[in-house]
Amino acid sequence: MKIITWISAIFLGLGTSLAITAMSLASTPESLYSTTKIIGLDQIVGIQYFKESDYSDRVEGLYAGYVASLEDANTMYLSAEKAQIYKMQQQGQEKGVGIKFSWGISSQYLVVTEVIENSPAYFANIAVGDRILQIDDTLCMLSNELEIYEKLTYTGEDSVIYTIQKQDKSITEVPLIPTYITYTSVKTQILDEDIGYIEVINLNTGSTDIIKNQIESFKYRGVNSFILDVRYLDDAKFEEVVLLTDLFMDDGIMFSSVDKQGKVIEYASTTSKINNQVAILTNSTTAGTIEIMVEALKPDPSIFIVGNSTKGIGTASEFIELDDGSALIISTKQLYVDNLEQSPIEPEVVVSLDTQYTLNLVTYGTKDITLDNQITTAINILKGEDA
Amino acid sequence: MKKFFIITLITFSITTGVLFYTVDALDKTDVIDGKLNTIKDELDSRYIGEIDPLKLEEGIYKGFVAGVGDPYTSYFTPSEFTTFMESTTGIYAGIGVQMMLDKTDNSISIIEVFENSPAQKAGILPKDKIIGADDTKLDGDDFEIVPDLIKGKEGTSVMVTIYRPSEDVEIQFDIIRENVVYPSVDYKMLEEDIGYVEIRSFEELTYTQLVEGIQILENSGAKGLVLDLRNNPGGLLHIVEQIVDEFIPSGIIVSISDGKGGKQDTLATELYNDIPLVVLVNEQSASASEVLSGALKDHGRAKLVGTRTYGKGIVQTILPLIDGSAIKVTTSEYYTSSGVCIQGTGIEPDYVVELPAELMIKPNLTTEEDLQLQKALQVLISEME
């Protein structure tokens, strides 16, 4: 038989086969994805990737990627482990070593910005301003970012070795075992003699009561203007947001929600409002359900929104546990005030954090209120001076 | 004719058999199917936003590949792959800046403004932070997409909004994109007998430009060189290997290991330049810069001054798939000749000099303010004696 017949026969066979494979890489209408493609990807990654990797990690990634493709900050998939951690966080409890941190200015170390009282780090004498150079064998560098975050959020039983550089440049290795830590919802202090400053760290069940009591306590001491700092609040519980907004509003509908089925719920104020001037501090990290409170309170002439625009997430979400312990967080309600479209909420007084404040934070770990110009602007407004 | 069909059939069977052999693992995907459908049902019944089935499917492949936990291993959809290929072939022109992600305040910081670039002509300075492009507000979360927003067709304009930390001001610049090739090597005489060479990145012409530059400096009386690799994000491996070779007489330039036992060494040739050398590095010196500084340090050829380098020592391969999508996979990592794994470790300088915070936000440092350069000169002068 002629060579050319051989060759053309082989090509035809190859061509048909490849065409069918290519077609099979497209998902069929009934399936959500192409099985052949996933298996192919698994093979390629397994062979090519320079380290050993687990198929189960890739499968978990698959579920996470599926939900993440919606590009909704309030909607995500949680692995069983992460679902557990989330449930505890909702109760104000976290398992950790008690360190809050920021990246250092060269991104080659972490700076401790807070040590939670009675945490493992607290008992190990780790202080604000200390640098974390290494965790176990991993250097704290941007090139190791994912590994570092995993180690910082480790919730197992083994000890994790933190290599700490103190302010006097001495270096020590500190083994820490994560324990259950209860975070306070709220931190307060009196600024400038008569401004009650309330930093809202989390808003879980009961947090509004704590805030209400704190306000009463301030008033008792003759402090009658307040700053409510929600700049870093991105996981407020919706039911608490309703209660907190109620604290500052009189009768009437505060805001409404609508779900996928079109069902509308109106959230009405049930208590009378606090009759004091309040400055609410916001930033781009003011995100999620707390934003509807900011939007609802903005028109009130005795309430001032100060800082930078909020993130612009206008939904409330639900936590749904699946059979195998993993879970979904899904945005289920669109929140709105007066039928207006939700978008990032612009403060009435726009002021950005000074570079000095950030430089001080990443160098010394301290949050110097005197350098926090968003707070000082709020104080000036409440005192009746020009911003 | 009959034989034709038989051969076709045999080829088809073998090829298809091999390709679909993997489909035998269908058992594994049954579990995935079940769970995905549960998730889909929940989303369909509750999710308040819009659901795009195509995007969901893309998310599956993206998430699966990302599941290895490596930020550099990822899946490209067909359209993303096209954009990626276009950006590397230079079809889209830029404004002439190099950016980095600043973790301390989650912002996009400009590390370098290229000479005679549209950005420089407009008045953009190093350390400026990009906070907007046309109508889009930007912060560190948008770092990946910023090049897409800034780059475009040559001759078109883009409105770039920056924040300047040293003056605490926001400025808007209307910039016309140009397709300019920026020289990757810059050199000058510092003191009577010291030459200074800055290598910005490792491109095709970098070796030639470097050798020419050193020649000119030596002719002008340079008896020692400061080689500045600060803020150099890397580039072509074969070029940096040539540069290492230029300075070392023998031995391993770099080792590439695939993490599963395979290893490949590149060796130096005999000829080399033995001029006294001090190398400047910082936390933004990455990849090929680390190969160069690591080799010079390991061979005792030069002292390093500055701060620990970035720690990116991996090689990625792009693998296109039949349907137009592609994956980028980390396939190997670099080791210096003494066995230091660059990835996640970086190269530690012999003399650590950290710049204080105020100087780190200053756009252009004078020679006196540049403490790292001052130390390098000090070290070089004592080497030359």
Coordinates of N, CA and C in Angstrom, one line a residue, chain B residues 146-275:
Chain B
V146 N -5.0 46.3 37.0 CA -4.5 47.6 36.7 C -3.8 47.7 35.4
P147 N -2.9 46.8 35.0 CA -2.3 46.9 33.7 C -3.3 46.9 32.6
D148 N -4.4 46.1 32.7 CA -5.4 46.1 31.7 C -6.0 47.5 31.5
L149 N -6.2 48.2 32.7 CA -6.9 49.5 32.6 C -5.9 50.6 32.1
I150 N -4.6 50.5 32.4 CA -3.7 51.5 32.0 C -3.2 51.3 30.6
K151 N -3.0 50.1 30.2 CA -2.6 49.9 28.8 C -3.7 50.0 27.8
G152 N -3.3 50.3 26.6 CA -4.3 50.4 25.5 C -3.7 50.7 24.2
K153 N -4.4 51.1 23.2 CA -3.9 51.3 21.9 C -3.0 52.6 22.0
E154 N -1.9 52.5 21.2 CA -0.9 53.6 21.2 C -1.6 54.8 20.7
G155 N -1.3 55.9 21.3 CA -1.9 57.2 20.9 C -3.2 57.5 21.6
T156 N -3.8 56.6 22.3 CA -5.0 56.8 23.0 C -4.6 57.4 24.4
S157 N -5.6 58.0 25.1 CA -5.2 58.6 26.4 C -5.9 57.9 27.5
V158 N -5.3 58.0 28.7 CA -5.9 57.5 29.9 C -5.7 58.5 31.0
M159 N -6.8 58.7 31.8 CA -6.7 59.6 33.0 C -6.3 58.8 34.2
V160 N -5.1 59.2 34.7 CA -4.6 58.4 35.9 C -4.6 59.4 37.1
T161 N -5.3 58.9 38.1 CA -5.3 59.7 39.4 C -4.3 59.1 40.4
I162 N -3.4 59.9 40.9 CA -2.5 59.4 41.9 C -2.6 60.2 43.2
Y163 N -2.1 59.5 44.2 CA -2.0 60.2 45.6 C -0.5 60.2 45.8
R164 N 0.0 61.4 46.2 CA 1.5 61.6 46.5 C 1.7 61.7 48.0
P165 N 2.2 60.6 48.6 CA 2.3 60.6 50.1 C 3.2 61.7 50.6
S166 N 4.3 62.0 49.9 CA 5.2 63.0 50.5 C 4.6 64.4 50.6
E167 N 3.6 64.7 49.7 CA 3.0 66.0 49.8 C 1.5 65.9 50.2
D168 N 1.0 64.7 50.4 CA -0.4 64.5 50.8 C -1.3 65.1 49.9
V169 N -1.1 64.9 48.6 CA -2.1 65.5 47.6 C -2.5 64.4 46.6
E170 N -3.7 64.7 46.0 CA -4.1 63.8 44.9 C -4.0 64.6 43.6
I171 N -3.5 64.0 42.5 CA -3.3 64.7 41.3 C -3.9 63.8 40.1
Q172 N -4.5 64.5 39.1 CA -5.0 63.8 38.0 C -4.1 64.1 36.8
F173 N -3.7 63.0 36.0 CA -2.8 63.2 34.9 C -3.6 62.6 33.7
D174 N -3.6 63.4 32.6 CA -4.1 62.8 31.3 C -3.0 62.4 30.5
I175 N -2.8 61.1 30.3 CA -1.6 60.6 29.6 C -1.9 59.9 28.3
I176 N -1.0 60.2 27.3 CA -1.1 59.5 26.0 C -0.2 58.3 26.0
R177 N -0.8 57.2 25.7 CA 0.0 55.9 25.7 C 1.0 55.9 24.6
E178 N 2.2 55.4 24.9 CA 3.2 55.2 23.8 C 3.8 53.9 23.9
N179 N 4.2 53.3 22.8 CA 4.9 52.0 22.8 C 6.4 52.3 22.7
V180 N 7.0 52.5 23.9 CA 8.4 52.8 23.9 C 9.2 51.6 24.5
V181 N 10.3 51.3 24.0 CA 11.2 50.3 24.6 C 12.1 51.0 25.5
Y182 N 12.1 50.7 26.8 CA 12.9 51.5 27.8 C 14.2 50.7 28.0
P183 N 15.3 51.5 28.0 CA 16.6 50.8 28.2 C 16.6 50.1 29.6
S184 N 17.1 48.9 29.6 CA 17.1 48.3 30.9 C 18.3 48.5 31.7
V185 N 19.3 49.2 31.1 CA 20.6 49.4 31.8 C 20.9 50.9 31.8
D186 N 21.2 51.5 33.0 CA 21.6 52.9 33.1 C 23.0 52.9 33.8
Y187 N 23.9 53.8 33.4 CA 25.2 53.8 34.1 C 25.7 55.3 34.1
K188 N 26.6 55.5 35.1 CA 27.3 56.8 35.3 C 28.5 56.6 36.2
M189 N 29.4 57.6 36.1 CA 30.5 57.6 37.0 C 30.1 58.2 38.3
L190 N 30.4 57.7 39.5 CA 30.1 58.3 40.7 C 31.2 59.1 41.3
E191 N 32.2 58.5 41.8 CA 33.4 59.2 42.3 C 34.5 59.0 41.2
E192 N 35.7 59.5 41.5 CA 36.7 59.4 40.4 C 36.9 58.0 39.8
D193 N 36.9 57.0 40.6 CA 37.2 55.7 40.1 C 36.1 54.7 40.3
I194 N 34.9 55.2 40.6 CA 33.8 54.2 40.9 C 32.6 54.4 39.9
G195 N 32.3 53.3 39.3 CA 31.2 53.4 38.3 C 29.9 52.8 38.9
Y196 N 28.8 53.3 38.4 CA 27.5 52.9 39.0 C 26.6 52.4 37.8
V197 N 26.1 51.2 38.0 CA 25.3 50.6 36.9 C 24.0 50.2 37.5
E198 N 22.9 50.6 36.9 CA 21.6 50.2 37.4 C 21.0 49.3 36.3
I199 N 20.6 48.1 36.8 CA 19.9 47.2 35.8 C 18.4 47.1 36.3
R200 N 17.5 47.5 35.4 CA 16.1 47.7 35.8 C 15.3 46.3 35.6
S201 N 15.7 45.6 34.6 CA 15.1 44.3 34.3 C 16.0 43.5 33.4
F202 N 15.7 42.3 33.2 CA 16.6 41.4 32.3 C 15.8 41.1 31.0
E203 N 16.2 41.9 30.0 CA 15.5 41.7 28.7 C 16.5 41.3 27.7
E204 N 16.1 41.1 26.4 CA 17.0 40.5 25.4 C 18.3 41.3 25.2
L205 N 18.2 42.6 25.3 CA 19.4 43.5 25.1 C 20.2 43.8 26.3
T206 N 19.7 43.3 27.5 CA 20.3 43.8 28.7 C 21.8 43.4 28.8
Y207 N 22.2 42.2 28.4 CA 23.6 41.7 28.5 C 24.5 42.6 27.7
T208 N 24.1 42.8 26.4 CA 24.9 43.7 25.5 C 25.0 45.1 26.1
Q209 N 23.9 45.6 26.5 CA 23.9 47.0 27.1 C 24.8 47.1 28.3
L210 N 24.8 46.0 29.1 CA 25.5 46.0 30.4 C 27.0 46.0 30.0
V211 N 27.4 45.1 29.1 CA 28.8 45.0 28.8 C 29.4 46.3 28.2
E212 N 28.5 46.9 27.3 CA 28.9 48.2 26.7 C 29.1 49.2 27.8
G213 N 28.1 49.3 28.7 CA 28.2 50.3 29.8 C 29.4 50.1 30.7
I214 N 29.7 48.9 31.0 CA 30.9 48.6 31.9 C 32.2 49.0 31.1
Q215 N 32.2 48.8 29.8 CA 33.4 49.1 29.0 C 33.6 50.6 29.1
I216 N 32.5 51.4 28.9 CA 32.6 52.8 28.9 C 33.1 53.3 30.3
L217 N 32.5 52.7 31.3 CA 32.9 53.2 32.7 C 34.4 52.9 32.9
E218 N 34.8 51.7 32.5 CA 36.2 51.3 32.7 C 37.1 52.3 32.0
N219 N 36.7 52.6 30.7 CA 37.5 53.6 30.0 C 37.5 54.9 30.6
S220 N 36.5 55.3 31.4 CA 36.5 56.6 32.1 C 37.2 56.5 33.4
G221 N 37.8 55.4 33.7 CA 38.7 55.3 34.9 C 38.0 54.5 36.0
A222 N 36.9 53.8 35.8 CA 36.3 53.1 36.9 C 37.2 51.9 37.3
K223 N 37.5 51.8 38.6 CA 38.2 50.7 39.1 C 37.4 49.8 40.0
G224 N 36.1 50.2 40.2 CA 35.2 49.4 41.0 C 33.8 49.8 40.5
L225 N 32.9 48.8 40.7 CA 31.5 49.1 40.2 C 30.5 48.8 41.3
V226 N 29.5 49.7 41.4 CA 28.3 49.4 42.2 C 27.2 49.0 41.2
L227 N 26.7 47.8 41.4 CA 25.6 47.2 40.6 C 24.3 47.3 41.3
D228 N 23.4 48.1 40.8 CA 22.1 48.3 41.5 C 21.0 47.5 41.0
L229 N 20.6 46.5 41.8 CA 19.5 45.6 41.3 C 18.2 45.9 42.1
R230 N 18.2 47.1 42.8 CA 17.0 47.3 43.7 C 15.8 47.6 42.8
N231 N 14.6 47.1 43.2 CA 13.4 47.2 42.5 C 13.4 46.5 41.1
N232 N 14.3 45.6 40.9 CA 14.4 44.9 39.6 C 13.6 43.6 39.7
P233 N 12.4 43.5 39.0 CA 11.5 42.4 39.3 C 11.9 41.1 38.6
G234 N 13.0 41.2 37.7 CA 13.5 39.9 37.1 C 13.5 40.0 35.6
G235 N 13.2 38.9 34.9 CA 13.1 38.9 33.5 C 13.6 37.6 32.9
L236 N 14.4 37.7 31.8 CA 14.8 36.5 31.1 C 16.0 35.7 31.8
L237 N 15.8 34.5 32.0 CA 16.8 33.6 32.7 C 18.0 33.5 31.9
H238 N 17.9 33.3 30.6 CA 19.1 33.0 29.8 C 20.0 34.3 29.7
I239 N 19.4 35.4 29.8 CA 20.2 36.7 29.9 C 20.9 36.8 31.2
V240 N 20.2 36.6 32.3 CA 20.9 36.8 33.6 C 22.0 35.7 33.7
E241 N 21.8 34.6 33.1 CA 22.9 33.6 33.2 C 24.1 34.1 32.5
Q242 N 23.9 34.8 31.4 CA 25.1 35.3 30.7 C 25.8 36.4 31.5
I243 N 25.0 37.1 32.2 CA 25.5 38.2 33.1 C 26.3 37.6 34.2
V244 N 25.8 36.6 34.9 CA 26.5 35.9 36.0 C 27.9 35.4 35.4
D245 N 27.8 34.8 34.3 CA 29.0 34.2 33.6 C 30.0 35.3 33.4
E246 N 29.6 36.5 33.1 CA 30.5 37.6 32.9 C 31.4 37.9 34.1
F247 N 30.9 37.5 35.3 CA 31.6 37.9 36.5 C 32.2 36.8 37.2
I248 N 31.9 35.5 36.9 CA 32.5 34.4 37.7 C 33.2 33.5 36.8
P249 N 34.4 33.0 37.3 CA 35.3 32.2 36.5 C 34.8 30.8 36.3
S250 N 34.2 30.2 37.2 CA 33.8 28.8 37.1 C 32.7 28.4 38.1
G251 N 32.1 27.3 37.9 CA 31.1 26.8 38.9 C 29.7 26.9 38.4
I252 N 28.8 26.7 39.4 CA 27.4 26.7 39.1 C 26.8 28.1 39.1
I253 N 26.1 28.4 38.0 CA 25.5 29.8 38.0 C 24.2 29.7 38.7
V254 N 23.3 28.7 38.3 CA 22.1 28.5 39.0 C 21.6 27.0 38.8
S255 N 20.8 26.5 39.7 CA 20.3 25.2 39.6 C 18.8 25.3 39.5
I256 N 18.2 24.5 38.6 CA 16.7 24.5 38.5 C 16.3 23.1 38.9
S257 N 15.4 23.1 39.8 CA 14.9 21.8 40.3 C 13.4 21.7 40.2
D258 N 12.9 20.5 39.8 CA 11.5 20.4 39.6 C 10.7 19.8 40.8
G259 N 11.4 19.8 42.0 CA 10.8 19.4 43.2 C 10.5 17.9 43.3
K260 N 10.7 17.2 42.3 CA 10.4 15.7 42.3 C 11.7 15.0 42.0
G261 N 12.8 15.6 42.2 CA 14.1 14.8 42.0 C 14.9 15.3 40.8
G262 N 14.3 15.9 39.9 CA 15.0 16.3 38.7 C 15.7 17.7 38.9
K263 N 17.0 17.8 38.4 CA 17.7 19.0 38.7 C 18.6 19.3 37.4
Q264 N 18.8 20.6 37.2 CA 19.6 21.0 36.0 C 20.5 22.2 36.5
D265 N 21.8 22.0 36.2 CA 22.7 23.1 36.6 C 23.2 23.8 35.4
T266 N 23.4 25.1 35.5 CA 24.0 25.9 34.4 C 25.4 26.2 34.9
L267 N 26.4 26.0 34.1 CA 27.8 26.2 34.5 C 28.4 27.4 33.9
A268 N 29.4 28.1 34.6 CA 30.1 29.2 34.1 C 31.2 28.8 33.1
T269 N 31.5 29.7 32.2 CA 32.6 29.5 31.3 C 33.8 30.2 31.9
E270 N 35.0 30.0 31.3 CA 36.2 30.5 31.9 C 36.4 32.0 32.0
L271 N 36.1 32.7 30.9 CA 36.3 34.1 30.7 C 35.5 34.9 31.7
Y272 N 36.1 35.9 32.4 CA 35.2 36.7 33.2 C 35.9 38.1 33.5
N273 N 35.1 39.0 34.0 CA 35.6 40.3 34.3 C 35.8 40.3 35.9
D274 N 37.0 40.7 36.3 CA 37.2 40.6 37.8 C 37.2 42.0 38.5
I275 N 36.6 43.0 37.9 CA 36.6 44.3 38.5 C 35.9 44.2 39.9

